Coordinates of C-alpha atoms in Angstrom, one line a residue:
M48 CA 16.0 164.8 17.5
N49 CA 14.6 167.1 15.0
S50 CA 15.2 168.6 12.0
N51 CA 14.1 172.0 11.4
Y52 CA 14.6 170.3 7.4
K53 CA 11.8 169.4 5.8
S54 CA 12.7 169.1 2.4
I55 CA 15.8 166.8 0.8
I56 CA 16.6 167.4 -3.3
F57 CA 19.3 165.4 -4.9
D58 CA 21.5 165.9 -7.3
L59 CA 21.7 162.2 -9.4
G60 CA 24.0 162.5 -11.6
G61 CA 28.5 162.2 -9.1
V62 CA 25.5 161.7 -6.5
L63 CA 23.5 158.4 -6.6
I64 CA 24.9 157.3 -10.3
D65 CA 27.9 157.0 -10.8
W66 CA 28.6 158.3 -15.0
K67 CA 31.8 159.0 -16.6
P68 CA 32.9 159.8 -20.8
E69 CA 35.2 158.1 -19.6
Y70 CA 34.8 155.0 -20.0
V71 CA 34.1 154.8 -23.2
F72 CA 36.6 157.1 -24.3
L73 CA 39.2 155.4 -22.8
N74 CA 38.0 152.0 -24.2
A75 CA 38.3 153.8 -27.3
F76 CA 41.3 155.7 -26.9
D77 CA 43.3 151.9 -25.2
G78 CA 43.3 152.5 -22.2
D79 CA 44.8 155.5 -23.2
K80 CA 44.2 157.7 -20.8
E81 CA 46.3 161.6 -21.4
K82 CA 44.4 160.9 -25.2
T83 CA 41.1 160.7 -22.7
D84 CA 41.2 163.6 -20.4
W85 CA 42.0 165.8 -24.4
F86 CA 39.3 164.8 -25.8
I87 CA 37.0 165.8 -22.8
K88 CA 39.0 169.3 -22.3
N89 CA 38.9 170.0 -26.2
I90 CA 36.6 168.4 -27.6
C91 CA 33.5 167.1 -26.8
T92 CA 33.5 169.1 -23.2
L93 CA 31.7 168.5 -20.7
D94 CA 30.5 172.7 -21.1
W95 CA 29.4 170.9 -24.7
N96 CA 27.3 167.9 -22.9
E97 CA 25.5 170.6 -21.2
N98 CA 24.1 172.4 -23.4
Q99 CA 22.2 169.3 -24.5
D100 CA 21.8 169.1 -20.2
A101 CA 19.7 172.2 -20.9
G102 CA 17.7 171.0 -24.0
Y103 CA 19.4 171.8 -26.8
P104 CA 18.8 168.2 -29.4
I105 CA 21.8 164.9 -29.5
A106 CA 21.1 165.3 -33.0
Q107 CA 22.4 168.3 -34.1
A108 CA 23.9 169.1 -31.5
T109 CA 26.2 165.6 -33.4
E110 CA 26.7 167.5 -36.6
E111 CA 27.6 170.4 -35.2
L112 CA 30.1 169.0 -33.1
V113 CA 31.3 167.0 -36.0
S114 CA 31.2 169.7 -39.1
K115 CA 34.1 172.1 -36.4
H116 CA 36.5 169.0 -36.0
P117 CA 35.6 166.4 -38.6
E118 CA 39.5 164.4 -38.3
W119 CA 36.9 163.2 -34.6
E120 CA 34.2 162.6 -35.9
E121 CA 33.6 158.4 -35.4
Y122 CA 34.7 160.0 -31.2
I123 CA 32.5 162.5 -31.1
R124 CA 29.7 160.4 -32.7
M125 CA 30.0 157.3 -29.7
Y126 CA 29.7 160.1 -27.1
Y127 CA 26.1 159.7 -27.3
G128 CA 25.4 156.5 -29.3
N129 CA 27.6 154.8 -26.6
W130 CA 26.6 156.5 -23.8
E131 CA 24.3 154.3 -22.1
Q132 CA 28.3 153.1 -21.3
M133 CA 28.8 156.1 -19.2
L134 CA 26.7 154.8 -16.3
G135 CA 28.9 153.0 -14.1
G136 CA 26.4 152.0 -12.0
P137 CA 23.9 153.2 -8.7
I138 CA 27.1 154.3 -5.8
S139 CA 25.4 152.8 -4.3
E140 CA 25.7 154.5 -0.2
T141 CA 24.2 157.3 -1.1
V142 CA 21.5 154.7 -2.5
D143 CA 21.1 153.5 0.9
I144 CA 21.3 157.1 2.4
L145 CA 18.4 158.2 0.1
K146 CA 16.4 155.0 1.0
K147 CA 17.3 155.9 5.1
L148 CA 15.7 158.9 4.5
I149 CA 12.9 157.9 2.6
A150 CA 11.9 155.0 6.2
K151 CA 11.9 157.7 7.9
E152 CA 8.9 159.9 6.3
T153 CA 9.6 162.3 7.2
Y154 CA 10.8 164.7 4.4
Q155 CA 9.5 165.5 1.4
I156 CA 12.7 163.9 -1.2
V157 CA 13.1 165.6 -4.4
A158 CA 15.7 165.5 -7.5
L159 CA 17.5 168.3 -9.4
T160 CA 19.4 167.2 -12.1
N161 CA 20.9 168.4 -15.2
W162 CA 20.5 164.7 -18.2
S163 CA 19.0 165.2 -21.6
N164 CA 15.4 164.6 -21.4
E165 CA 16.6 162.3 -24.9
T166 CA 19.0 159.8 -22.7
F167 CA 17.4 160.5 -18.8
P168 CA 14.6 157.9 -19.6
I169 CA 17.5 155.1 -20.4
A170 CA 18.0 156.2 -16.3
L171 CA 14.6 156.2 -15.2
E172 CA 15.0 152.1 -16.6
R173 CA 17.5 151.8 -15.5
F174 CA 18.0 152.6 -11.3
E175 CA 14.7 152.4 -9.8
F176 CA 15.0 153.8 -6.6
L177 CA 14.6 157.2 -9.3
H178 CA 11.4 156.2 -8.8
W179 CA 10.9 156.8 -5.4
F180 CA 10.9 160.7 -5.5
E181 CA 8.3 163.1 -5.0
G182 CA 8.9 163.7 -8.0
I183 CA 11.9 164.8 -10.5
I184 CA 12.8 167.8 -12.0
V185 CA 14.7 167.1 -15.3
S186 CA 16.7 170.3 -17.1
G187 CA 16.4 168.8 -20.6
A188 CA 12.8 168.8 -20.1
E189 CA 12.7 173.1 -18.5
K190 CA 15.5 174.6 -21.2
T191 CA 17.2 175.4 -18.0
R192 CA 19.9 173.9 -16.6
K193 CA 21.7 174.4 -12.9
P194 CA 23.7 176.6 -11.3
F195 CA 21.0 179.3 -13.7
S196 CA 18.7 179.9 -10.7
E197 CA 15.1 180.1 -13.0
I198 CA 15.6 175.4 -12.8
Y199 CA 15.6 176.6 -8.7
E200 CA 13.4 178.9 -9.2
L201 CA 10.8 175.8 -10.7
T202 CA 12.4 172.5 -8.1
I203 CA 10.7 175.2 -5.2
D204 CA 7.6 176.0 -7.2
R205 CA 6.8 172.4 -7.8
F206 CA 6.9 171.4 -5.3
D207 CA 6.2 174.1 -3.1
I208 CA 9.2 174.0 -0.8
D209 CA 10.9 176.2 1.2
A210 CA 14.1 177.5 0.8
T211 CA 15.5 178.3 4.1
K212 CA 14.2 174.7 5.1
A213 CA 15.2 172.8 2.3
I214 CA 18.5 171.2 1.9
F215 CA 20.5 170.2 -2.0
I216 CA 23.1 167.5 -2.4
D217 CA 25.1 168.0 -5.6
D218 CA 29.0 167.1 -5.8
N219 CA 29.6 170.5 -8.3
L220 CA 30.1 173.1 -6.0
R221 CA 28.4 175.8 -8.6
N222 CA 25.7 174.1 -8.1
I223 CA 25.2 175.1 -4.2
K224 CA 27.2 178.3 -4.5
A225 CA 22.7 178.5 -6.6
A226 CA 21.7 177.0 -4.6
E227 CA 22.6 179.1 -1.4
N228 CA 22.5 182.4 -2.9
I229 CA 18.6 182.3 -2.8
G230 CA 18.5 180.5 0.5
I231 CA 18.8 176.4 0.3
K232 CA 21.0 174.8 2.9
G233 CA 23.3 173.1 0.1
I234 CA 25.2 170.1 1.6
H235 CA 28.6 169.7 -1.1
F236 CA 28.5 166.2 -2.0
K237 CA 32.2 164.4 -1.9
S238 CA 31.3 160.6 -0.2
P239 CA 28.9 158.7 0.7
Q240 CA 30.8 158.7 4.4
L241 CA 30.9 162.0 4.7
L242 CA 27.2 163.2 3.3
Q243 CA 25.9 160.7 6.3
N244 CA 28.5 162.5 8.7
E245 CA 27.3 165.8 7.8
L246 CA 23.1 164.2 7.4
N247 CA 23.6 162.8 11.2
F248 CA 25.1 166.7 12.3
L249 CA 22.4 168.5 10.8
N250 CA 19.6 165.7 13.5
I251 CA 18.6 164.7 9.9
L252 CA 19.7 160.5 9.6

């Protein structure tokens, strides 16, 4: 069966790449999950990390946070100092789906990721499949991020995408809703198998 969709936009972290700050801090806090969760919720928060994803300089962000929480300096510096250890590896089942989509030679396949432009080269070097995309929009390079509408519009314009014939796959429901607000079909990623089922249902695979 043929699909009406022409373009597929993948998120990276949490969809194709296993990324978790917990990998660093569970080790740093000797396996204490409660302390790890508290630290990520209250000190090196996901909102703080997203500021760097939008292009804020890592060194400056680190020094500012150390000044605010000097008692946590050692651990704050671990966030980006040990950042590579947050990369748990590829989510292989999703990479297999990506490979199948590319092999069909039917769809335009790009990526849209919230990622610091300073750390993204590490991922490019580590993960071969990142070079399979027609292109990748990295939020840190664009000085904006999901869920702001600018980054979706930029993606559409740069790759000449028809939003009404595009699918966006992301593990963050907030980002999915933002894409749907400008007419893109969203798939909320929860597992590779559920993604496969949804793509089958849409006659894409």
